[in-house]
Coordinates of C-alpha atoms in Angstrom, one line a residue:
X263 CA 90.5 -14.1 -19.4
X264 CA 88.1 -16.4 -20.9
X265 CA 89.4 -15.9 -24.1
X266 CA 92.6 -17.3 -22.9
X267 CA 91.3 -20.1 -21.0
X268 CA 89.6 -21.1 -24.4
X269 CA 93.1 -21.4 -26.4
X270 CA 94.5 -23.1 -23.5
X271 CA 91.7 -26.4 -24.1
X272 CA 91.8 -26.1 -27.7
X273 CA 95.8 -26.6 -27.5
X274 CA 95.6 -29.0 -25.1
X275 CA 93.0 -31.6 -27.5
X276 CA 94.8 -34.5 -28.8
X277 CA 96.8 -33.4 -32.2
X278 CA 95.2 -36.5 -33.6
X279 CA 91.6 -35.2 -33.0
X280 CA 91.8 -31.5 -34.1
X281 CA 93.6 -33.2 -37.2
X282 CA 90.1 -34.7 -37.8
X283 CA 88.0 -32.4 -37.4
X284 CA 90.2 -30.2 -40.1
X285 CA 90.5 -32.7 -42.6
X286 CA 86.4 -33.9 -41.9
X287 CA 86.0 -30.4 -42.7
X288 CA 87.5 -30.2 -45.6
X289 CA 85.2 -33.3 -46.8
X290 CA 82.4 -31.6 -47.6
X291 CA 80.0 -33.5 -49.9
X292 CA 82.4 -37.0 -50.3
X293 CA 81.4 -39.8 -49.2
X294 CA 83.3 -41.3 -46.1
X295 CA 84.2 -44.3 -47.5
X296 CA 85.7 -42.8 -50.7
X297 CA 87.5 -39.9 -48.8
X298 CA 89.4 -42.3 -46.3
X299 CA 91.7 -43.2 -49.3
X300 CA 92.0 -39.3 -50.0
X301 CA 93.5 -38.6 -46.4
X302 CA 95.0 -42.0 -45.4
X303 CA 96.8 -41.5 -48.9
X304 CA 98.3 -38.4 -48.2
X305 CA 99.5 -39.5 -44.7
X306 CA 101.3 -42.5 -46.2
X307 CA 102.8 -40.0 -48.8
X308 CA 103.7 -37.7 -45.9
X309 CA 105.2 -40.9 -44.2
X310 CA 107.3 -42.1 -46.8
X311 CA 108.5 -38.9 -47.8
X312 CA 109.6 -37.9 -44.8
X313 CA 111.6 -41.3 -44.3
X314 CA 113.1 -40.9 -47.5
X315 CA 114.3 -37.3 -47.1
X316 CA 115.9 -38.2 -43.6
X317 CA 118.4 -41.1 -45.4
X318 CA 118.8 -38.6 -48.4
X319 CA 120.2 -36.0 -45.9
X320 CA 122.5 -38.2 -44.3
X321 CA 123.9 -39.4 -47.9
X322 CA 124.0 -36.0 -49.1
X323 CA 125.9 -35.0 -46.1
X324 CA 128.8 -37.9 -47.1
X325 CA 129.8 -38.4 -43.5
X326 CA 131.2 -41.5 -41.5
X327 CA 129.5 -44.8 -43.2
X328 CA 127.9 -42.5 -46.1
X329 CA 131.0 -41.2 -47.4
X330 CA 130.7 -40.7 -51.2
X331 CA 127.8 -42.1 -51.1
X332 CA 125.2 -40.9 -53.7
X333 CA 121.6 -39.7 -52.5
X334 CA 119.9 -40.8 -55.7
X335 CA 121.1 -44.0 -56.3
X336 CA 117.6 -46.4 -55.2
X337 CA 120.4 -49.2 -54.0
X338 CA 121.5 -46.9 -51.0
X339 CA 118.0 -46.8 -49.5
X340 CA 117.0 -50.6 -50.8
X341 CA 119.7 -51.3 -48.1
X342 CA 118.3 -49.4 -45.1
X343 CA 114.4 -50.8 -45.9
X344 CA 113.1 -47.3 -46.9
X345 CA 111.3 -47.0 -49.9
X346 CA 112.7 -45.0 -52.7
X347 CA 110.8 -41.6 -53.8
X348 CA 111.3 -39.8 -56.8
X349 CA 111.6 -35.9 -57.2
X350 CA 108.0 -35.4 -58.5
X351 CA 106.4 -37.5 -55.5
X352 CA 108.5 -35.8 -52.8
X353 CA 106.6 -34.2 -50.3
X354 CA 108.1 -30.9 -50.2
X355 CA 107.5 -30.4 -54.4
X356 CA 103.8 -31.4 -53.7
X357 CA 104.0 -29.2 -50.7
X358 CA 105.3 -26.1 -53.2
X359 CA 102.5 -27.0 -55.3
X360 CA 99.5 -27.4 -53.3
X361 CA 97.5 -24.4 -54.7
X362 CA 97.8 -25.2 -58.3
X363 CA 94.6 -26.3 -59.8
X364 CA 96.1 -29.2 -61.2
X365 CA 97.1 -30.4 -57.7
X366 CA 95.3 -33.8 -57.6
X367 CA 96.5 -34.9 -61.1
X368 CA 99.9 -34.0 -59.4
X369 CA 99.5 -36.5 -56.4
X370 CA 97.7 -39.2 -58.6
X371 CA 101.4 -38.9 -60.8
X372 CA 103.8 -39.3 -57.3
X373 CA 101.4 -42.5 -55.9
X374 CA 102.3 -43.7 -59.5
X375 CA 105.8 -42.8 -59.4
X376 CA 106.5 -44.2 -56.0
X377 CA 104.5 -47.6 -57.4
X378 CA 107.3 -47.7 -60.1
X379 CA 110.1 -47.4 -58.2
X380 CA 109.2 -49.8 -55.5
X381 CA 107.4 -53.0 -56.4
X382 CA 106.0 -53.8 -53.0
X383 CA 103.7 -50.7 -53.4
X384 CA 102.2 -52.1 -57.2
X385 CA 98.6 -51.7 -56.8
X386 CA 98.7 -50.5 -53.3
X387 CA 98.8 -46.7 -53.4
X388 CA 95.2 -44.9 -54.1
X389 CA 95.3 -42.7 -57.5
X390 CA 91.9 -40.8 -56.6
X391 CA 93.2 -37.3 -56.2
X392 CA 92.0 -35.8 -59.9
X393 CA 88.3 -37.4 -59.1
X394 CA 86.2 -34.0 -60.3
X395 CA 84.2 -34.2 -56.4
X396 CA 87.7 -33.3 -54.9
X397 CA 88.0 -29.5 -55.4
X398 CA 91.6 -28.7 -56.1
X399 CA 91.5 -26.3 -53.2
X400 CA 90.6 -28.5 -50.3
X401 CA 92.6 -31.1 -51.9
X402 CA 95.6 -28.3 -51.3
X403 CA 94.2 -27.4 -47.8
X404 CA 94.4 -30.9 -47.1
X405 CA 98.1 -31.0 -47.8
X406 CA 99.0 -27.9 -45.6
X407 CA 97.3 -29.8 -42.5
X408 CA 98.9 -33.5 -43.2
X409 CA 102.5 -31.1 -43.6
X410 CA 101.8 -30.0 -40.3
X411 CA 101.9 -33.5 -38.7
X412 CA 105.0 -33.8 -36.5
X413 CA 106.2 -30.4 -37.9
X414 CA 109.1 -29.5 -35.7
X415 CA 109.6 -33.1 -34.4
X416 CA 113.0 -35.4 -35.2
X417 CA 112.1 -37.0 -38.5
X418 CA 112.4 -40.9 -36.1
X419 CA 109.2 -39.5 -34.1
X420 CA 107.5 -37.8 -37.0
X421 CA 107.1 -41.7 -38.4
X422 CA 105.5 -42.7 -34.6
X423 CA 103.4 -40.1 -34.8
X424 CA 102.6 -40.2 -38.4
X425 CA 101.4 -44.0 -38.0
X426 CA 99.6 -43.0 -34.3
X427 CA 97.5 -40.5 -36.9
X428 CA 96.9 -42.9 -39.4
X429 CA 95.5 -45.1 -37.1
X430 CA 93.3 -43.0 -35.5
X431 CA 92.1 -42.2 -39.0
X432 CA 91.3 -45.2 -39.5
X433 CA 88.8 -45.6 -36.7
X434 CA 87.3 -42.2 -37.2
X435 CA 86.7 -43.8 -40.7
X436 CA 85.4 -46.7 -39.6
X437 CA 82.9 -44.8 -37.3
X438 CA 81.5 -42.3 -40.0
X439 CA 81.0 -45.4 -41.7
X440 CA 79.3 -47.4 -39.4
X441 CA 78.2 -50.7 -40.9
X442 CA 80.5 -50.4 -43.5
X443 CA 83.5 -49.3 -41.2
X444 CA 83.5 -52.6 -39.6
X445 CA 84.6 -54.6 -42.7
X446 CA 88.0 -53.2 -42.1
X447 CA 88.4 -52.4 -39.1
X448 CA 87.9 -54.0 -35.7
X449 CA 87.2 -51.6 -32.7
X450 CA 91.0 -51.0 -30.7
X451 CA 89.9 -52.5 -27.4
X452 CA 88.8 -55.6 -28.4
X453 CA 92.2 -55.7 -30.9
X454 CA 94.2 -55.1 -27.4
X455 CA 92.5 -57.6 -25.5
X456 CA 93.0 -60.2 -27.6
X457 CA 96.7 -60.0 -28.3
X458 CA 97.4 -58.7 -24.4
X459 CA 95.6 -62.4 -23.6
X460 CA 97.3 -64.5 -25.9
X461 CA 101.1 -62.2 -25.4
X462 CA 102.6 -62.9 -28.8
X463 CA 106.5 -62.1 -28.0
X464 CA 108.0 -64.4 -30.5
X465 CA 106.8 -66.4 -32.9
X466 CA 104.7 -66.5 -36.5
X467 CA 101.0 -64.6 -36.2
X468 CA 98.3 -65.3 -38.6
X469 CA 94.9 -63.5 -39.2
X470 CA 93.5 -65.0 -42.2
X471 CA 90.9 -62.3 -42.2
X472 CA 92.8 -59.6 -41.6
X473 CA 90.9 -56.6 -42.3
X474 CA 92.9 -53.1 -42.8
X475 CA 96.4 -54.5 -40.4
X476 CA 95.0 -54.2 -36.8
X477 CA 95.9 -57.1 -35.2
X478 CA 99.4 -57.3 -36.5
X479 CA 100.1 -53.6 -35.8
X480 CA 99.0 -54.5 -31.9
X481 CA 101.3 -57.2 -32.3
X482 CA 104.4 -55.0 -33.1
X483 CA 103.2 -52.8 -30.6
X484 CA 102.5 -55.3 -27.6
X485 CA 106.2 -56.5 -28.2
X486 CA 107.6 -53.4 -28.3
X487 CA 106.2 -52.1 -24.9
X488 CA 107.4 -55.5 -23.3
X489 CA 110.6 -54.7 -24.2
X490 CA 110.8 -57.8 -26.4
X491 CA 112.4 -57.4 -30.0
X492 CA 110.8 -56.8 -33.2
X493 CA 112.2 -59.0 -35.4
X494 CA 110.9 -62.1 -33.4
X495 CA 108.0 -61.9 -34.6
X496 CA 106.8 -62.5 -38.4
X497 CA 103.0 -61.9 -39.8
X498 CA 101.5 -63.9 -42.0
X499 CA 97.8 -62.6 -43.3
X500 CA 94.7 -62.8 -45.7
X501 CA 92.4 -60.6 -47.2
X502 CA 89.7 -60.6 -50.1
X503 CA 88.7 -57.4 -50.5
X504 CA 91.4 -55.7 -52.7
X505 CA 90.5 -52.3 -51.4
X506 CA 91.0 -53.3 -47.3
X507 CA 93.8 -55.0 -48.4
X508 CA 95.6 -52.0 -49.3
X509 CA 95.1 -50.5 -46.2
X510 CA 96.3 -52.8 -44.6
X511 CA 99.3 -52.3 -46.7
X512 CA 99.7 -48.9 -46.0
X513 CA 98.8 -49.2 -42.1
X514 CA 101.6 -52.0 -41.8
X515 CA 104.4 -50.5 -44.2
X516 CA 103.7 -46.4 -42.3
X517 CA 104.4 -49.3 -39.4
X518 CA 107.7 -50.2 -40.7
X519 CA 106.0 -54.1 -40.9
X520 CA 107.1 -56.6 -43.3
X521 CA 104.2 -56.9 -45.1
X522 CA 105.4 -59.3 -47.8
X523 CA 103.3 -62.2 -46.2
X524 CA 99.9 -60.6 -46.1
X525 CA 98.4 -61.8 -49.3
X526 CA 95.1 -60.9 -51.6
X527 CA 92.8 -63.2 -53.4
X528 CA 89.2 -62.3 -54.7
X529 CA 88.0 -66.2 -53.6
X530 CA 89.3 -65.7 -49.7
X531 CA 90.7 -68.4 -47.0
X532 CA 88.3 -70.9 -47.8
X533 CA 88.6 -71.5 -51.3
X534 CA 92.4 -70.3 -51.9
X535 CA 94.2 -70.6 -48.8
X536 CA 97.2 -68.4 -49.5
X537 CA 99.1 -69.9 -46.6
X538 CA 98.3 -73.8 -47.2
X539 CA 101.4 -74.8 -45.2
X540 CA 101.6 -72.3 -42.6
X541 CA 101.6 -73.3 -38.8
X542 CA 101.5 -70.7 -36.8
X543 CA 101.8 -69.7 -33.4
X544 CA 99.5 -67.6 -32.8
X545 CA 96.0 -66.6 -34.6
X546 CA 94.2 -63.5 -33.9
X547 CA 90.9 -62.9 -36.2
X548 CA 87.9 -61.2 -36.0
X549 CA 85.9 -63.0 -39.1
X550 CA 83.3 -62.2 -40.9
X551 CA 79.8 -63.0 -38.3
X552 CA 77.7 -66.1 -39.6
X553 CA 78.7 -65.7 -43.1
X554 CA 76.0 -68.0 -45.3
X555 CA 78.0 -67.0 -48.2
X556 CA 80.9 -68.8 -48.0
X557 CA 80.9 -71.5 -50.5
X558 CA 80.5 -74.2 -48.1
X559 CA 78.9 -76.9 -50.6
X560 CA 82.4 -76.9 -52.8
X561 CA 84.4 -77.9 -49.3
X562 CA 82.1 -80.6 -48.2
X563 CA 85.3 -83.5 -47.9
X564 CA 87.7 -80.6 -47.0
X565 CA 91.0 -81.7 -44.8
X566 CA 90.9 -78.8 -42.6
X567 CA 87.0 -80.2 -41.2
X568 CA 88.9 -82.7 -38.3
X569 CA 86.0 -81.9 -35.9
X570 CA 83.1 -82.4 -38.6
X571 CA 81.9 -81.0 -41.5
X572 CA 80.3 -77.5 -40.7
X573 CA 77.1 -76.4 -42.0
X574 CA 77.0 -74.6 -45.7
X575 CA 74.7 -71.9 -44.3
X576 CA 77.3 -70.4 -41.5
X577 CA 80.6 -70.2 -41.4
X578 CA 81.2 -69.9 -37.7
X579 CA 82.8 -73.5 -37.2
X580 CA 84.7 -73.4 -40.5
X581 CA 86.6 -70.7 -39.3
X582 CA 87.2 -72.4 -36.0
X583 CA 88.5 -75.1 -37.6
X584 CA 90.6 -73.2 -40.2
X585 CA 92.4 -71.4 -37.5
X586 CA 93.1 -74.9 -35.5
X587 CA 94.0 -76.3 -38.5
X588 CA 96.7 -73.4 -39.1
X589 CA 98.4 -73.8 -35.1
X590 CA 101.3 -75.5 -34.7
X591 CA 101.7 -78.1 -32.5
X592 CA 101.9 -75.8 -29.2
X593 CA 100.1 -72.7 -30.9
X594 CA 97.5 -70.5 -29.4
X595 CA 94.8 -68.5 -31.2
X596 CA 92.5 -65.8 -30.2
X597 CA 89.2 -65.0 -32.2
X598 CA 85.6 -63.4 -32.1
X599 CA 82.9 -64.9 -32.7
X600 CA 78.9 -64.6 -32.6
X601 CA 77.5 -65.7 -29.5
X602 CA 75.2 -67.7 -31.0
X603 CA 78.4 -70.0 -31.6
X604 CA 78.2 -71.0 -28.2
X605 CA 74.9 -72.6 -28.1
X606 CA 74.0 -73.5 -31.5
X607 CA 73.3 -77.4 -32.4
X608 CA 71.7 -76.8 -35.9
X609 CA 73.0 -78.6 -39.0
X610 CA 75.8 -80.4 -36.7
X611 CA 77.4 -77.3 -35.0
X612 CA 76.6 -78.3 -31.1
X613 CA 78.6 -82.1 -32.7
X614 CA 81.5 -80.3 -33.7
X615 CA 81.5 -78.1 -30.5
X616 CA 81.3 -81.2 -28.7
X617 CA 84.2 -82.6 -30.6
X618 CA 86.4 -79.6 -30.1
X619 CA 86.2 -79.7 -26.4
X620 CA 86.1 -83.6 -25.5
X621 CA 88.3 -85.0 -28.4
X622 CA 90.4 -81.9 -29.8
X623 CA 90.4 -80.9 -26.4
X624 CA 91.1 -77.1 -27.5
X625 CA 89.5 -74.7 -25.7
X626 CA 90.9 -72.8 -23.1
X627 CA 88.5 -70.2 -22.6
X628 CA 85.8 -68.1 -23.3
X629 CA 85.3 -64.4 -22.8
X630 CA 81.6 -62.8 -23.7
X631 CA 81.7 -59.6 -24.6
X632 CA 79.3 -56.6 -23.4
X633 CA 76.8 -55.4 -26.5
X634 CA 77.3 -52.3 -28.9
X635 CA 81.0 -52.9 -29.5
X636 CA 81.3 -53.8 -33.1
X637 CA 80.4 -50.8 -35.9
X638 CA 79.2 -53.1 -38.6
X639 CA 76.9 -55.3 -35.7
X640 CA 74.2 -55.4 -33.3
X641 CA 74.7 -59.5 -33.3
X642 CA 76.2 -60.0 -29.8
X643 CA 79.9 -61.6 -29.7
X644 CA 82.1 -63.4 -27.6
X645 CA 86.1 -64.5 -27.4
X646 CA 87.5 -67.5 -28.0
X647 CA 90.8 -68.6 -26.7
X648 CA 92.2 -72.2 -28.1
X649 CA 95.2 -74.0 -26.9
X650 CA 96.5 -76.7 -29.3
X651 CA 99.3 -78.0 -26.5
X652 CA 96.9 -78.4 -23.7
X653 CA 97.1 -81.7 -23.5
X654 CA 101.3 -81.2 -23.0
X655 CA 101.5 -79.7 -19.1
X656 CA 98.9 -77.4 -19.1
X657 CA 97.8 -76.6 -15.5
X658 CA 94.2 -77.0 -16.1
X659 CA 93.8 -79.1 -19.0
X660 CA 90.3 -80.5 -17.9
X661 CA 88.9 -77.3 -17.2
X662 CA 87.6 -74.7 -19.6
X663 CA 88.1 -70.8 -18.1
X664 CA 84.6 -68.5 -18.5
X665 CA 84.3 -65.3 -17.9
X666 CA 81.6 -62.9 -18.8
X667 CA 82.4 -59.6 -19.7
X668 CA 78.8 -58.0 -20.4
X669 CA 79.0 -55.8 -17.8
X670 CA 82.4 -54.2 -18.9
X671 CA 82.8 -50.9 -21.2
X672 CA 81.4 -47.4 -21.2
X673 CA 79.5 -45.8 -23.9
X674 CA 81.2 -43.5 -26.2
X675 CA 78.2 -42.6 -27.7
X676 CA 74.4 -43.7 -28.0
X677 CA 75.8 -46.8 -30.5
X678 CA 79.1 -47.9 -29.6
X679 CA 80.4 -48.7 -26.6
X680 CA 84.7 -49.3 -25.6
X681 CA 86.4 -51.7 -23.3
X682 CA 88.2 -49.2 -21.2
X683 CA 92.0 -50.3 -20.1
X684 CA 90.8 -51.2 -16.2
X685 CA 88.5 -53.8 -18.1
X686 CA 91.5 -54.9 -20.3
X687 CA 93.4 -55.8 -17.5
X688 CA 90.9 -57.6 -15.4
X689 CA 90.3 -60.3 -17.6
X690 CA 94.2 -60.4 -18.6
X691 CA 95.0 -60.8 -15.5
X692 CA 92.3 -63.1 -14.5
X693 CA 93.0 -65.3 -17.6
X694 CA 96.9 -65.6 -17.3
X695 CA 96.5 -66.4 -13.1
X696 CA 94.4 -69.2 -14.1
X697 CA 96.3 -70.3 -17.4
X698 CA 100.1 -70.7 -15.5
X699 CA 98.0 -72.3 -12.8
X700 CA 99.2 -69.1 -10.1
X701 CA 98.0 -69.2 -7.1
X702 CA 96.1 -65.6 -7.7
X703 CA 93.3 -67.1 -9.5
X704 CA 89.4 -67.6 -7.9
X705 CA 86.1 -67.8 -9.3
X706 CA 84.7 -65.0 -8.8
X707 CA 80.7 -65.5 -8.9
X708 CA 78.9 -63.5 -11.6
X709 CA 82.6 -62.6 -13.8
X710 CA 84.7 -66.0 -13.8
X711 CA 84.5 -69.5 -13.2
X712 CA 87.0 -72.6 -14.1
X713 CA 84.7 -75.5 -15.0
X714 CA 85.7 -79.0 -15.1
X715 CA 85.2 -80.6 -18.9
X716 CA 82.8 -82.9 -17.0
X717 CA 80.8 -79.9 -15.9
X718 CA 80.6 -78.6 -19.5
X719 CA 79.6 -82.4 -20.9
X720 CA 76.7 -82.4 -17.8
X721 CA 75.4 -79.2 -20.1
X722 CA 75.8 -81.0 -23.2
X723 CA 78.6 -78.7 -24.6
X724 CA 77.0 -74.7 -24.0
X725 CA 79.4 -72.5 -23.6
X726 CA 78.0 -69.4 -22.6
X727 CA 79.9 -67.9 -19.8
X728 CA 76.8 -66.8 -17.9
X729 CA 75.5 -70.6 -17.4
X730 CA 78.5 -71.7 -15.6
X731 CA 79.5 -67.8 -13.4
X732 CA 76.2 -67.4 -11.5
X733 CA 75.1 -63.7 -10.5
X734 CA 77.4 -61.8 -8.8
X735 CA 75.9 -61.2 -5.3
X736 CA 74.6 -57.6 -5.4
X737 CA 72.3 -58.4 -7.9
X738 CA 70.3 -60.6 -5.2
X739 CA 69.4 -56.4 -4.4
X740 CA 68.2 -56.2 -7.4
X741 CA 66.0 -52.7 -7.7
X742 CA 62.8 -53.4 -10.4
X743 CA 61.3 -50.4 -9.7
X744 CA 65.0 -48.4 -9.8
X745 CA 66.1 -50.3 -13.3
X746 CA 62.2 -50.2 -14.9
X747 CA 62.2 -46.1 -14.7
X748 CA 65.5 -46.2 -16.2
X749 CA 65.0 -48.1 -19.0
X750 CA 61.5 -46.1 -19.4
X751 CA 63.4 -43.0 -19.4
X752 CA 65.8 -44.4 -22.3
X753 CA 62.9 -46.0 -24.0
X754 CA 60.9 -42.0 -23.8
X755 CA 64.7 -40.6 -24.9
X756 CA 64.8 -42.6 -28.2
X757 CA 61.3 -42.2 -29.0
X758 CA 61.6 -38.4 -28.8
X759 CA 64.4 -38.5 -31.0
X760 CA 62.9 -40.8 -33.3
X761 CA 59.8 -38.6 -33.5
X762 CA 62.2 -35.0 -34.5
X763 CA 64.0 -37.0 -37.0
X764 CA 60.4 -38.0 -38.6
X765 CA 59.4 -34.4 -38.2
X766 CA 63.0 -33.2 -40.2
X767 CA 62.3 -35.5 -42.8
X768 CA 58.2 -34.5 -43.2
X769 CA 59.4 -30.9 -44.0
X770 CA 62.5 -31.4 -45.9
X771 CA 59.9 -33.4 -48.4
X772 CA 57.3 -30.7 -48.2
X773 CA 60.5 -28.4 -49.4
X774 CA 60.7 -30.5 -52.7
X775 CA 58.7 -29.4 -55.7
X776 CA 57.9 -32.0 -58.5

């Protein structure tokens, strides 16, 4: 009995999860970072593939529309937006295959194949299959568990699934990575929140940072579930880290996401803007955190600086400006930010702050965030929400919408902690009341407040959420004694770990001989 009760909860984990743990299996000694391109490869492969053989089916089969048609002419599947796949890089002949010791000199050839037949893939696809740390046979057990993705499912809800895997991938990724992971990859809820706030059904959306897709694959996917169309949308994106960049290729075109606009440049936004002209109506970026490196001193008389120069040693208020800069006239963007952002006044940030809410008269509101929800970060964030057309009807164009957050999320594990979908929809909801000027909106002391611009000026221009909310009235029953042995107990945890890991480490080095 207990044997069956065991099969019954291994079938019923996520396919997405066991999927992991086989392929993280399967890793052995590779490195996380080079082994995402290993798996997130093959996926893509399997995607495409599988795409391609459905059209080649119905042209084989000659019927209705595809009558005489010709299932290897490239023009037939040019015409239906599915990438063309030649014999050697179909998924079935690398399927047949799989246990030949030459397996990952086989896979390099198809990413190369499909490269030449398709010139929107050129120096996308990842050719590190013959690398001598990949062992030919879990390269070919790899294989057999990506072929068994969607196995049985119509070939239309193999891609869904197929893209739902990727994805997940991509965060597991991101995790194993840790600091690393978060250069290309920003965690799901906060990805959600942001384009669930600013509803992007129509329109151009721009993330000049984009990272590995995220925000524009939310996009797609907020506009689906709203019944809205597609099409009515267009992306427009940034990147200058070549090998992010191609991920973000892959995630958008497993997606089926014109991808043509998202664009690669070793110097970055700042110093080649690949969208000069662009206006968009909606911006949704999670840039890089206080970034001194960003060649500030060769942009000092810059046209994009309309609220004042920012400093050379942080980025912060360049990239503010870059993404007002890029709105259109009634555009709205949507971006994270370090907290310290909202207090600063060193080297002229607190003037241009000041500038952006009592001349630009931009900000609509600010969101901050609870702690331990970025991989690559311990630096504390918070959301910024700008309106260039607030001055054009807006219901409460001289007030500024706070809300503070940092008592949202739940840990999913000691380090990283999620928004869950209840806290998604509280500050939605709470933002768009008060934004269409519905009579459902209130302060709420301790998570929101609507603050008149005068209010903000009386505090010279801060704009941290907690300075305007107040505490929320059970915490006037505030327990020391209660919250002191808690954090003691935590406190006593960590250092008891802390002290096993030291004592692991002592004898592994007493195990090494000189």
């Amino acid at each position: 009995m207990a044997t069956t009760r065991k099969a019954k909860e291994v079938k019923e984990e996520p396919l997405e999860k066991q999927l992991w743990k086989a392929a993280d299996k399967l890793r052995k000694n590779i490195d996380a970072a080079e082994y995402k391109h290993v798996v997130l490869g093959l996926i893509f492969l399997k995607y495409i593939s599988d795409a391609f053989e459905e059209m080649f089916t119905k042209l084989a089969k000659g019927e209705g529309e595809y009558a005489g048609a010709d299932p290897e002419d490239k023009d037939e599947y040019k015409a239906e937006n599915i990438f063309f796949v030649p014999a050697e890089a179909r998924w079935s002949f690398l399927q047949d295959n799989a246990k030949q010791p030459d397996i990952g000199t086989l896979v390099d050839g198809a990413m190369d194949a499909i490269e030449m037949e398709n010139p929107s893939l050129r120096g996308v696809l990842p050719k590190v299959f013959a690398r001598q740390n990949l062992d030919p046979t879990s390269l070919g057990g790899l294989i057999d568990l990506v072929s068994n993705i969607a196995l049985g499912d119509a070939k239309a809800r193999s891609a869904d699934v197929l893209g739902h895997v990727f994805e997940y991938f991509l965060g597991e990724f991101a995790l194993a990575e840790g600091k690393q992971g978060g250069q290309f990859y920003t965690p799901r809820s906060i990805v959600e929140l942001l384009v669930a706030m600013l509803e992007p059904y129509k329109g151009r959306v721009f993330d000049p940072c984009c990272g590995s897709g995220g925000m524009f694959v939310q996009s797609e996917k907020f506009v689906a579930e709203h019944q809205g169309r597609i099409n009515d949308i267009s992306i427009y994106g940034q990147e200058s880290n070549q090998t992010t960049w191609r991920l973000a290729k892959m995630n958008l075109a497993i997606r089926g996401i014109d991808s043509s606009q998202v664009k690669w440049n070793n110097e970055g936004s700042f110093l080649n803007d690949a969208h000069k002209d662009l206006k968009a109506d909606f911006v949704i970026a999670n840039p890089p955190f206080n970034d001194s490196d960003w060649s500030g001193d060769l942009l000092r008389g810059d046209g994009r600086w309309q609220y004042g120069t920012p400093p050379t040693g942080n980025a912060n208020f360049a990239w503010l400006q870059h993404f007002v800069y890029h709105l259109a006239p009634t555009g709205r963007a949507g971006v994270v930010l370090a907290k310290g952002a909202l207090t600063s006044k060193t080297s002229g940030e607190g003037d241009i702050r000041r500038t952006l809410i009592a001349e630009g008269n931009v900000i609509d509101c600010i969101v901050n965030l609870p702690a331990k929800l970025f991989l690559n970060t311990q630096i504390p964030a918070a959301l910024w929400f700008m309106n260039r057309a607030r001055n054009n009807g807006h219901p409460r164009k001289n007030e500024i919408l706070f809300i503070d957050g940092r008592n949202l999320g739940y840990l999913i594990n000691r380090r990283s902690r999620e928004l869950s979908q209840e806290d998604i929809h509280k500050i939605t909801a709470t933002y768009h009341a008060w934004r269409t000027g519905e009579k459902g909106y209130e302060d709420i002391k301790g998570f929101c407040a609507s603050v008149s611009l005068e209010r903000v000026q009386e505090l010279d221009y801060v704009l941290t959420p907690g300075r305007y909310v107040g505490l929320p009235d059970e915490e006037d029953d505030f327990n020391f004694a209660e919250r002191f042995t808690a954090l003691k107990t935590e406190f006593e945890e960590q250092l008891a770990e802390e002290a096993a890991l030291n004592q692991a480490i002592a004898e592994n080095l007493a195990k090494v001989k000189v």
